[in-house]
């Protein structure tokens, strides 16, 4: 099946990311400003998507919600990559007892479903967006550590790595100059496919009241707040749900396009 070309996938993600970054300048109203006299208004020139049950502008809340969601997902990505790469490369380069201990630790994290593990972490750390970010990252890093460890094991016997060791380069220098750049493509594909998954986790945990606290705008919180008004004003639920759906779809399309571009086996099969 023909997938979306990489430039178009990148453009869609860039459009969503741009809307999130520019929210302070393009949002027409203060997302937290309430006006009960204007509650549940339909779309109009003053409020393009209408208002919610507290009279807050829905478009402004969607834009600021994108900012919160993208920022949290970026933080999750940074934590997962940092922890996964550090553990995976350490295990792959040192081997022996260090490798065995670190991989058993990964196995322990991988045996528990990620959402259950995230809920456990939130129970230990407490609620709040920062703790939700840490919890999601801690429930996903082990897959990255496994991937990085396997790739590091395959790379460390390559001729250029052996030559670097003979030349006297330290293990840290070898990892930085030779191993990490070789891992970048595989990590980019895996991360782009996981971004939508993390977005769903984030929205779901916020929906449960464990992440962003009201009245801060965030898509999961917006859906939770709008539940009592689903029959009378269904757009309050449907619009943030559509924003989550579109974002997850954009990330998945980007992941598929990157995989097609960076995976040699897939390119050969396509030809």
PDB file of C-alpha atoms in Angstrom:
ATOM      1  CA  UNK A   1       0.000   0.000   0.000  1.00  0.00           C
ATOM      2  CA  UNK A   2       1.346   3.419  -0.955  1.00  0.00           C
ATOM      3  CA  UNK A   3       2.014   5.650   2.036  1.00  0.00           C
ATOM      4  CA  UNK A   4       2.089   9.415   2.361  1.00  0.00           C
ATOM      5  CA  UNK A   5       5.378  10.844   1.003  1.00  0.00           C
ATOM      6  CA  UNK A   6       7.819  12.002   3.656  1.00  0.00           C
ATOM      7  CA  UNK A   7       7.647  15.738   2.740  1.00  0.00           C
ATOM      8  CA  UNK A   8       3.855  15.721   3.089  1.00  0.00           C
ATOM      9  CA  UNK A   9       4.025  13.848   6.400  1.00  0.00           C
ATOM     10  CA  UNK A  10       6.624  16.300   7.682  1.00  0.00           C
ATOM     11  CA  UNK A  11       4.491  19.202   6.475  1.00  0.00           C
ATOM     12  CA  UNK A  12       1.426  17.950   8.354  1.00  0.00           C
ATOM     13  CA  UNK A  13       3.384  17.516  11.584  1.00  0.00           C
ATOM     14  CA  UNK A  14       5.046  20.911  11.074  1.00  0.00           C
ATOM     15  CA  UNK A  15       1.633  22.542  10.610  1.00  0.00           C
ATOM     16  CA  UNK A  16       0.351  21.101  13.881  1.00  0.00           C
ATOM     17  CA  UNK A  17       3.571  21.941  15.693  1.00  0.00           C
ATOM     18  CA  UNK A  18       3.516  25.483  14.307  1.00  0.00           C
ATOM     19  CA  UNK A  19      -0.026  25.999  15.583  1.00  0.00           C
ATOM     20  CA  UNK A  20       1.096  24.845  19.024  1.00  0.00           C
ATOM     21  CA  UNK A  21       4.195  27.054  19.096  1.00  0.00           C
ATOM     22  CA  UNK A  22       2.323  30.122  17.829  1.00  0.00           C
ATOM     23  CA  UNK A  23      -0.649  29.695  20.175  1.00  0.00           C
ATOM     24  CA  UNK A  24       0.192  32.813  22.264  1.00  0.00           C
ATOM     25  CA  UNK A  25       0.046  34.947  19.108  1.00  0.00           C
ATOM     26  CA  UNK A  26      -2.687  33.335  17.017  1.00  0.00           C
ATOM     27  CA  UNK A  27      -5.188  32.364  19.709  1.00  0.00           C
ATOM     28  CA  UNK A  28      -7.951  34.989  19.490  1.00  0.00           C
ATOM     29  CA  UNK A  29      -8.796  34.983  23.224  1.00  0.00           C
ATOM     30  CA  UNK A  30      -7.396  34.152  26.621  1.00  0.00           C
ATOM     31  CA  UNK A  31      -8.001  30.380  26.940  1.00  0.00           C
ATOM     32  CA  UNK A  32      -8.776  30.671  30.666  1.00  0.00           C
ATOM     33  CA  UNK A  33     -11.062  33.735  30.494  1.00  0.00           C
ATOM     34  CA  UNK A  34     -14.597  32.789  31.535  1.00  0.00           C
ATOM     35  CA  UNK A  35     -17.800  34.613  30.637  1.00  0.00           C
ATOM     36  CA  UNK A  36     -20.944  32.816  31.761  1.00  0.00           C
ATOM     37  CA  UNK A  37     -23.073  35.195  29.716  1.00  0.00           C
ATOM     38  CA  UNK A  38     -21.473  33.700  26.595  1.00  0.00           C
ATOM     39  CA  UNK A  39     -21.540  30.024  27.564  1.00  0.00           C
ATOM     40  CA  UNK A  40     -22.194  27.347  24.905  1.00  0.00           C
ATOM     41  CA  UNK A  41     -22.333  29.820  22.030  1.00  0.00           C
ATOM     42  CA  UNK A  42     -22.323  28.417  18.470  1.00  0.00           C
ATOM     43  CA  UNK A  43     -19.528  29.361  16.042  1.00  0.00           C
ATOM     44  CA  UNK A  44     -19.526  33.053  15.137  1.00  0.00           C
ATOM     45  CA  UNK A  45     -17.214  35.816  13.955  1.00  0.00           C
ATOM     46  CA  UNK A  46     -16.236  36.514  17.575  1.00  0.00           C
ATOM     47  CA  UNK A  47     -15.708  32.837  18.470  1.00  0.00           C
ATOM     48  CA  UNK A  48     -14.893  30.786  15.387  1.00  0.00           C
ATOM     49  CA  UNK A  49     -15.564  27.426  17.063  1.00  0.00           C
ATOM     50  CA  UNK A  50     -17.962  28.690  19.719  1.00  0.00           C
ATOM     51  CA  UNK A  51     -17.534  28.665  23.486  1.00  0.00           C
ATOM     52  CA  UNK A  52     -17.614  26.012  26.176  1.00  0.00           C
ATOM     53  CA  UNK A  53     -19.791  25.672  29.285  1.00  0.00           C
ATOM     54  CA  UNK A  54     -17.866  28.436  31.049  1.00  0.00           C
ATOM     55  CA  UNK A  55     -17.871  30.838  28.113  1.00  0.00           C
ATOM     56  CA  UNK A  56     -14.244  30.175  27.187  1.00  0.00           C
ATOM     57  CA  UNK A  57     -13.249  30.411  23.537  1.00  0.00           C
ATOM     58  CA  UNK A  58     -12.945  26.875  22.180  1.00  0.00           C
ATOM     59  CA  UNK A  59     -10.443  27.648  19.403  1.00  0.00           C
ATOM     60  CA  UNK A  60      -8.089  29.335  21.861  1.00  0.00           C
ATOM     61  CA  UNK A  61      -8.284  26.376  24.217  1.00  0.00           C
ATOM     62  CA  UNK A  62      -7.567  23.938  21.385  1.00  0.00           C
ATOM     63  CA  UNK A  63      -4.489  25.907  20.334  1.00  0.00           C
ATOM     64  CA  UNK A  64      -3.156  26.194  23.871  1.00  0.00           C
ATOM     65  CA  UNK A  65      -4.026  22.549  24.449  1.00  0.00           C
ATOM     66  CA  UNK A  66      -1.841  21.660  21.476  1.00  0.00           C
ATOM     67  CA  UNK A  67       0.984  23.617  23.083  1.00  0.00           C
ATOM     68  CA  UNK A  68       0.653  21.683  26.342  1.00  0.00           C
ATOM     69  CA  UNK A  69       0.359  18.309  24.597  1.00  0.00           C
ATOM     70  CA  UNK A  70       3.286  18.820  22.205  1.00  0.00           C
ATOM     71  CA  UNK A  71       5.477  20.160  24.995  1.00  0.00           C
ATOM     72  CA  UNK A  72       4.737  17.154  27.198  1.00  0.00           C
ATOM     73  CA  UNK A  73       5.354  14.679  24.364  1.00  0.00           C
ATOM     74  CA  UNK A  74       8.668  16.395  23.545  1.00  0.00           C
ATOM     75  CA  UNK A  75       9.730  16.021  27.183  1.00  0.00           C
ATOM     76  CA  UNK A  76       8.745  12.336  27.142  1.00  0.00           C
ATOM     77  CA  UNK A  77      10.771  11.824  23.964  1.00  0.00           C
ATOM     78  CA  UNK A  78      13.851  13.454  25.474  1.00  0.00           C
ATOM     79  CA  UNK A  79      13.658  11.342  28.644  1.00  0.00           C
ATOM     80  CA  UNK A  80      13.027   8.077  26.790  1.00  0.00           C
ATOM     81  CA  UNK A  81      15.896   8.649  24.349  1.00  0.00           C
ATOM     82  CA  UNK A  82      18.312   9.730  27.074  1.00  0.00           C
ATOM     83  CA  UNK A  83      17.582   6.777  29.354  1.00  0.00           C
ATOM     84  CA  UNK A  84      17.167   4.202  26.599  1.00  0.00           C
ATOM     85  CA  UNK A  85      20.353   5.197  24.768  1.00  0.00           C
ATOM     86  CA  UNK A  86      22.426   5.394  27.939  1.00  0.00           C
ATOM     87  CA  UNK A  87      21.357   1.975  29.227  1.00  0.00           C
ATOM     88  CA  UNK A  88      21.418   0.293  25.804  1.00  0.00           C
ATOM     89  CA  UNK A  89      24.845   1.543  24.759  1.00  0.00           C
ATOM     90  CA  UNK A  90      26.310   0.808  28.188  1.00  0.00           C
ATOM     91  CA  UNK A  91      25.006  -2.757  28.076  1.00  0.00           C
ATOM     92  CA  UNK A  92      26.108  -3.289  24.482  1.00  0.00           C
ATOM     93  CA  UNK A  93      29.613  -1.916  24.889  1.00  0.00           C
ATOM     94  CA  UNK A  94      30.487  -3.384  28.300  1.00  0.00           C
ATOM     95  CA  UNK A  95      28.711  -6.753  28.008  1.00  0.00           C
ATOM     96  CA  UNK A  96      29.170  -9.394  30.699  1.00  0.00           C
ATOM     97  CA  UNK A  97      27.586  -8.848  34.090  1.00  0.00           C
ATOM     98  CA  UNK A  98      26.653  -5.233  33.319  1.00  0.00           C
ATOM     99  CA  UNK A  99      24.761  -6.332  30.208  1.00  0.00           C
ATOM    100  CA  UNK A 100      22.976  -9.136  32.054  1.00  0.00           C
ATOM    101  CA  UNK A 101      21.882  -6.931  34.951  1.00  0.00           C
ATOM    102  CA  UNK A 102      20.673  -4.080  32.737  1.00  0.00           C
ATOM    103  CA  UNK A 103      18.756  -6.401  30.417  1.00  0.00           C
ATOM    104  CA  UNK A 104      17.015  -8.124  33.341  1.00  0.00           C
ATOM    105  CA  UNK A 105      16.009  -4.656  34.505  1.00  0.00           C
ATOM    106  CA  UNK A 106      14.594  -3.979  31.041  1.00  0.00           C
ATOM    107  CA  UNK A 107      12.752  -7.295  31.122  1.00  0.00           C
ATOM    108  CA  UNK A 108      11.143  -6.315  34.418  1.00  0.00           C
ATOM    109  CA  UNK A 109       9.807  -3.083  32.913  1.00  0.00           C
ATOM    110  CA  UNK A 110       8.693  -4.765  29.693  1.00  0.00           C
ATOM    111  CA  UNK A 111       6.612  -7.459  31.403  1.00  0.00           C
ATOM    112  CA  UNK A 112       4.083  -4.905  32.709  1.00  0.00           C
ATOM    113  CA  UNK A 113       1.650  -3.193  30.278  1.00  0.00           C
ATOM    114  CA  UNK A 114       2.780   0.375  29.740  1.00  0.00           C
ATOM    115  CA  UNK A 115      -0.461   2.033  30.880  1.00  0.00           C
ATOM    116  CA  UNK A 116      -0.579  -0.061  34.061  1.00  0.00           C
ATOM    117  CA  UNK A 117       3.064   0.768  34.755  1.00  0.00           C
ATOM    118  CA  UNK A 118       2.406   4.479  34.127  1.00  0.00           C
ATOM    119  CA  UNK A 119      -0.529   4.427  36.561  1.00  0.00           C
ATOM    120  CA  UNK A 120       1.683   2.737  39.158  1.00  0.00           C
ATOM    121  CA  UNK A 121       4.380   5.369  38.667  1.00  0.00           C
ATOM    122  CA  UNK A 122       1.847   8.183  39.040  1.00  0.00           C
ATOM    123  CA  UNK A 123       0.611   6.549  42.240  1.00  0.00           C
ATOM    124  CA  UNK A 124       4.179   6.616  43.548  1.00  0.00           C
ATOM    125  CA  UNK A 125       5.149  10.060  42.255  1.00  0.00           C
ATOM    126  CA  UNK A 126       1.820  11.888  42.567  1.00  0.00           C
ATOM    127  CA  UNK A 127      -0.376  13.625  40.024  1.00  0.00           C
ATOM    128  CA  UNK A 128       0.554  16.590  37.839  1.00  0.00           C
ATOM    129  CA  UNK A 129       1.847  17.041  34.314  1.00  0.00           C
ATOM    130  CA  UNK A 130       5.507  16.707  35.259  1.00  0.00           C
ATOM    131  CA  UNK A 131       4.929  13.411  37.052  1.00  0.00           C
ATOM    132  CA  UNK A 132       2.804  12.108  34.166  1.00  0.00           C
ATOM    133  CA  UNK A 133       5.662  12.874  31.758  1.00  0.00           C
ATOM    134  CA  UNK A 134       8.121  11.003  33.966  1.00  0.00           C
ATOM    135  CA  UNK A 135       5.702   8.092  34.412  1.00  0.00           C
ATOM    136  CA  UNK A 136       5.117   7.664  30.674  1.00  0.00           C
ATOM    137  CA  UNK A 137       8.855   7.900  29.979  1.00  0.00           C
ATOM    138  CA  UNK A 138       9.684   5.301  32.646  1.00  0.00           C
ATOM    139  CA  UNK A 139       7.082   2.929  31.217  1.00  0.00           C
ATOM    140  CA  UNK A 140       8.565   3.059  27.685  1.00  0.00           C
ATOM    141  CA  UNK A 141      12.349   3.449  27.939  1.00  0.00           C
ATOM    142  CA  UNK A 142      13.088  -0.297  28.115  1.00  0.00           C
ATOM    143  CA  UNK A 143      12.096  -0.923  24.475  1.00  0.00           C
ATOM    144  CA  UNK A 144      14.581   1.709  23.366  1.00  0.00           C
ATOM    145  CA  UNK A 145      17.294   0.284  25.591  1.00  0.00           C
ATOM    146  CA  UNK A 146      16.739  -3.163  24.050  1.00  0.00           C
ATOM    147  CA  UNK A 147      16.921  -1.786  20.515  1.00  0.00           C
ATOM    148  CA  UNK A 148      20.031   0.296  21.214  1.00  0.00           C
ATOM    149  CA  UNK A 149      21.751  -2.613  22.949  1.00  0.00           C
ATOM    150  CA  UNK A 150      21.129  -4.938  19.999  1.00  0.00           C
ATOM    151  CA  UNK A 151      22.362  -2.409  17.471  1.00  0.00           C
ATOM    152  CA  UNK A 152      25.402  -1.591  19.615  1.00  0.00           C
ATOM    153  CA  UNK A 153      26.320  -5.294  19.813  1.00  0.00           C
ATOM    154  CA  UNK A 154      26.159  -5.559  16.028  1.00  0.00           C
ATOM    155  CA  UNK A 155      28.193  -2.383  15.533  1.00  0.00           C
ATOM    156  CA  UNK A 156      30.999  -2.940  18.010  1.00  0.00           C
ATOM    157  CA  UNK A 157      32.542  -5.681  15.845  1.00  0.00           C
ATOM    158  CA  UNK A 158      32.569  -3.552  12.694  1.00  0.00           C
ATOM    159  CA  UNK A 159      35.969  -2.733  11.232  1.00  0.00           C
ATOM    160  CA  UNK A 160      35.782   1.012  11.836  1.00  0.00           C
ATOM    161  CA  UNK A 161      34.861   0.472  15.505  1.00  0.00           C
ATOM    162  CA  UNK A 162      37.719  -1.978  15.983  1.00  0.00           C
ATOM    163  CA  UNK A 163      40.065   0.485  14.265  1.00  0.00           C
ATOM    164  CA  UNK A 164      38.919   3.253  16.598  1.00  0.00           C
ATOM    165  CA  UNK A 165      39.619   1.049  19.612  1.00  0.00           C
ATOM    166  CA  UNK A 166      43.076   0.183  18.299  1.00  0.00           C
ATOM    167  CA  UNK A 167      43.710   3.896  17.757  1.00  0.00           C
ATOM    168  CA  UNK A 168      43.131   4.444  21.467  1.00  0.00           C
ATOM    169  CA  UNK A 169      39.743   6.137  21.448  1.00  0.00           C
ATOM    170  CA  UNK A 170      37.867   5.783  24.713  1.00  0.00           C
ATOM    171  CA  UNK A 171      34.582   3.904  24.821  1.00  0.00           C
ATOM    172  CA  UNK A 172      32.738   7.164  25.414  1.00  0.00           C
ATOM    173  CA  UNK A 173      34.332   8.728  22.337  1.00  0.00           C
ATOM    174  CA  UNK A 174      33.504   5.657  20.244  1.00  0.00           C
ATOM    175  CA  UNK A 175      29.897   5.779  21.371  1.00  0.00           C
ATOM    176  CA  UNK A 176      29.626   9.489  20.618  1.00  0.00           C
ATOM    177  CA  UNK A 177      31.411   9.508  17.255  1.00  0.00           C
ATOM    178  CA  UNK A 178      30.545   6.142  15.732  1.00  0.00           C
ATOM    179  CA  UNK A 179      27.738   4.304  17.514  1.00  0.00           C
ATOM    180  CA  UNK A 180      25.203   7.033  18.246  1.00  0.00           C
ATOM    181  CA  UNK A 181      25.147   8.448  14.673  1.00  0.00           C
ATOM    182  CA  UNK A 182      24.579   4.929  13.337  1.00  0.00           C
ATOM    183  CA  UNK A 183      21.600   4.501  15.667  1.00  0.00           C
ATOM    184  CA  UNK A 184      19.941   7.786  14.725  1.00  0.00           C
ATOM    185  CA  UNK A 185      17.869   6.462  11.822  1.00  0.00           C
ATOM    186  CA  UNK A 186      16.403   3.502  13.712  1.00  0.00           C
ATOM    187  CA  UNK A 187      15.657   5.665  16.751  1.00  0.00           C
ATOM    188  CA  UNK A 188      13.979   8.311  14.586  1.00  0.00           C
ATOM    189  CA  UNK A 189      11.627   5.719  13.076  1.00  0.00           C
ATOM    190  CA  UNK A 190      10.763   4.133  16.422  1.00  0.00           C
ATOM    191  CA  UNK A 191      10.262   7.487  18.143  1.00  0.00           C
ATOM    192  CA  UNK A 192       8.047   8.893  15.393  1.00  0.00           C
ATOM    193  CA  UNK A 193       5.819   5.820  15.615  1.00  0.00           C
ATOM    194  CA  UNK A 194       5.649   6.116  19.416  1.00  0.00           C
ATOM    195  CA  UNK A 195       4.818   9.837  19.553  1.00  0.00           C
ATOM    196  CA  UNK A 196       1.153   9.216  18.790  1.00  0.00           C
ATOM    197  CA  UNK A 197       1.057   6.441  21.391  1.00  0.00           C
ATOM    198  CA  UNK A 198       2.451   8.798  24.015  1.00  0.00           C
ATOM    199  CA  UNK A 199      -0.030  11.474  22.982  1.00  0.00           C
ATOM    200  CA  UNK A 200      -2.887   9.046  23.626  1.00  0.00           C
ATOM    201  CA  UNK A 201      -1.423   8.086  27.005  1.00  0.00           C
ATOM    202  CA  UNK A 202      -1.074  11.734  27.947  1.00  0.00           C
ATOM    203  CA  UNK A 203      -4.628  12.615  26.919  1.00  0.00           C
ATOM    204  CA  UNK A 204      -6.030   9.541  28.648  1.00  0.00           C
ATOM    205  CA  UNK A 205      -4.265  10.250  31.927  1.00  0.00           C
ATOM    206  CA  UNK A 206      -5.324  13.902  31.803  1.00  0.00           C
ATOM    207  CA  UNK A 207      -8.889  12.759  31.087  1.00  0.00           C
ATOM    208  CA  UNK A 208      -8.707  10.754  34.330  1.00  0.00           C
ATOM    209  CA  UNK A 209      -7.583  13.882  36.190  1.00  0.00           C
ATOM    210  CA  UNK A 210      -4.018  12.679  36.752  1.00  0.00           C
ATOM    211  CA  UNK A 211      -2.189  15.107  34.462  1.00  0.00           C
ATOM    212  CA  UNK A 212      -2.885  18.744  33.718  1.00  0.00           C
ATOM    213  CA  UNK A 213      -5.174  20.283  36.328  1.00  0.00           C
ATOM    214  CA  UNK A 214      -8.168  22.412  35.295  1.00  0.00           C
ATOM    215  CA  UNK A 215      -8.612  25.149  34.206  1.00  0.00           C
ATOM    216  CA  UNK A 216      -5.401  24.737  32.160  1.00  0.00           C
ATOM    217  CA  UNK A 217      -6.229  23.890  28.528  1.00  0.00           C
ATOM    218  CA  UNK A 218      -5.289  20.354  27.486  1.00  0.00           C
ATOM    219  CA  UNK A 219      -7.169  18.086  25.107  1.00  0.00           C
ATOM    220  CA  UNK A 220      -7.818  15.251  27.570  1.00  0.00           C
ATOM    221  CA  UNK A 221      -9.033  17.686  30.221  1.00  0.00           C
ATOM    222  CA  UNK A 222     -11.270  19.407  27.676  1.00  0.00           C
ATOM    223  CA  UNK A 223     -12.982  16.109  26.822  1.00  0.00           C
ATOM    224  CA  UNK A 224     -13.484  15.299  30.494  1.00  0.00           C
ATOM    225  CA  UNK A 225     -14.933  18.750  31.220  1.00  0.00           C
ATOM    226  CA  UNK A 226     -17.316  18.476  28.268  1.00  0.00           C
ATOM    227  CA  UNK A 227     -18.797  15.063  29.125  1.00  0.00           C
ATOM    228  CA  UNK A 228     -21.943  16.435  30.843  1.00  0.00           C
ATOM    229  CA  UNK A 229     -22.695  18.555  27.743  1.00  0.00           C
ATOM    230  CA  UNK A 230     -22.202  15.876  25.089  1.00  0.00           C
ATOM    231  CA  UNK A 231     -25.885  15.775  24.111  1.00  0.00           C
ATOM    232  CA  UNK A 232     -26.461  19.533  24.114  1.00  0.00           C
ATOM    233  CA  UNK A 233     -23.064  20.610  22.739  1.00  0.00           C
ATOM    234  CA  UNK A 234     -21.300  17.582  21.206  1.00  0.00           C
ATOM    235  CA  UNK A 235     -18.613  19.731  19.552  1.00  0.00           C
ATOM    236  CA  UNK A 236     -17.072  20.345  22.968  1.00  0.00           C
ATOM    237  CA  UNK A 237     -16.102  16.659  22.987  1.00  0.00           C
ATOM    238  CA  UNK A 238     -15.679  16.068  19.260  1.00  0.00           C
ATOM    239  CA  UNK A 239     -13.254  18.922  18.536  1.00  0.00           C
ATOM    240  CA  UNK A 240     -10.541  18.013  21.078  1.00  0.00           C
ATOM    241  CA  UNK A 241     -11.086  14.358  20.172  1.00  0.00           C
ATOM    242  CA  UNK A 242     -10.551  15.227  16.503  1.00  0.00           C
ATOM    243  CA  UNK A 243      -7.402  17.173  17.438  1.00  0.00           C
ATOM    244  CA  UNK A 244      -6.000  14.108  19.209  1.00  0.00           C
ATOM    245  CA  UNK A 245      -6.968  11.865  16.282  1.00  0.00           C
ATOM    246  CA  UNK A 246      -5.371  14.172  13.705  1.00  0.00           C
ATOM    247  CA  UNK A 247      -2.158  14.499  15.722  1.00  0.00           C
ATOM    248  CA  UNK A 248      -1.810  10.754  16.287  1.00  0.00           C
ATOM    249  CA  UNK A 249      -2.510  10.143  12.590  1.00  0.00           C
ATOM    250  CA  UNK A 250       0.111  12.716  11.587  1.00  0.00           C
ATOM    251  CA  UNK A 251       2.752  11.086  13.805  1.00  0.00           C
ATOM    252  CA  UNK A 252       1.925   7.615  12.481  1.00  0.00           C
ATOM    253  CA  UNK A 253       2.128   8.815   8.867  1.00  0.00           C
ATOM    254  CA  UNK A 254       5.480  10.412   9.635  1.00  0.00           C
ATOM    255  CA  UNK A 255       6.731   7.193  11.218  1.00  0.00           C
ATOM    256  CA  UNK A 256       5.655   5.120   8.216  1.00  0.00           C
ATOM    257  CA  UNK A 257       7.263   7.589   5.798  1.00  0.00           C
ATOM    258  CA  UNK A 258      10.524   7.628   7.777  1.00  0.00           C
ATOM    259  CA  UNK A 259      10.573   3.841   7.925  1.00  0.00           C
ATOM    260  CA  UNK A 260      10.134   3.636   4.165  1.00  0.00           C
ATOM    261  CA  UNK A 261      12.910   6.168   3.638  1.00  0.00           C
ATOM    262  CA  UNK A 262      15.434   4.819   6.160  1.00  0.00           C
ATOM    263  CA  UNK A 263      14.882   1.041   6.101  1.00  0.00           C
ATOM    264  CA  UNK A 264      16.934  -0.459   3.241  1.00  0.00           C
ATOM    265  CA  UNK A 265      14.971  -3.738   3.271  1.00  0.00           C
ATOM    266  CA  UNK A 266      11.697  -1.913   2.690  1.00  0.00           C
ATOM    267  CA  UNK A 267      13.210   0.154  -0.117  1.00  0.00           C
ATOM    268  CA  UNK A 268      14.480  -2.992  -1.868  1.00  0.00           C
ATOM    269  CA  UNK A 269      11.086  -4.674  -1.478  1.00  0.00           C
ATOM    270  CA  UNK A 270       9.350  -1.617  -2.958  1.00  0.00           C
ATOM    271  CA  UNK A 271      11.568  -1.853  -6.051  1.00  0.00           C
TER     272      UNK A 271
END
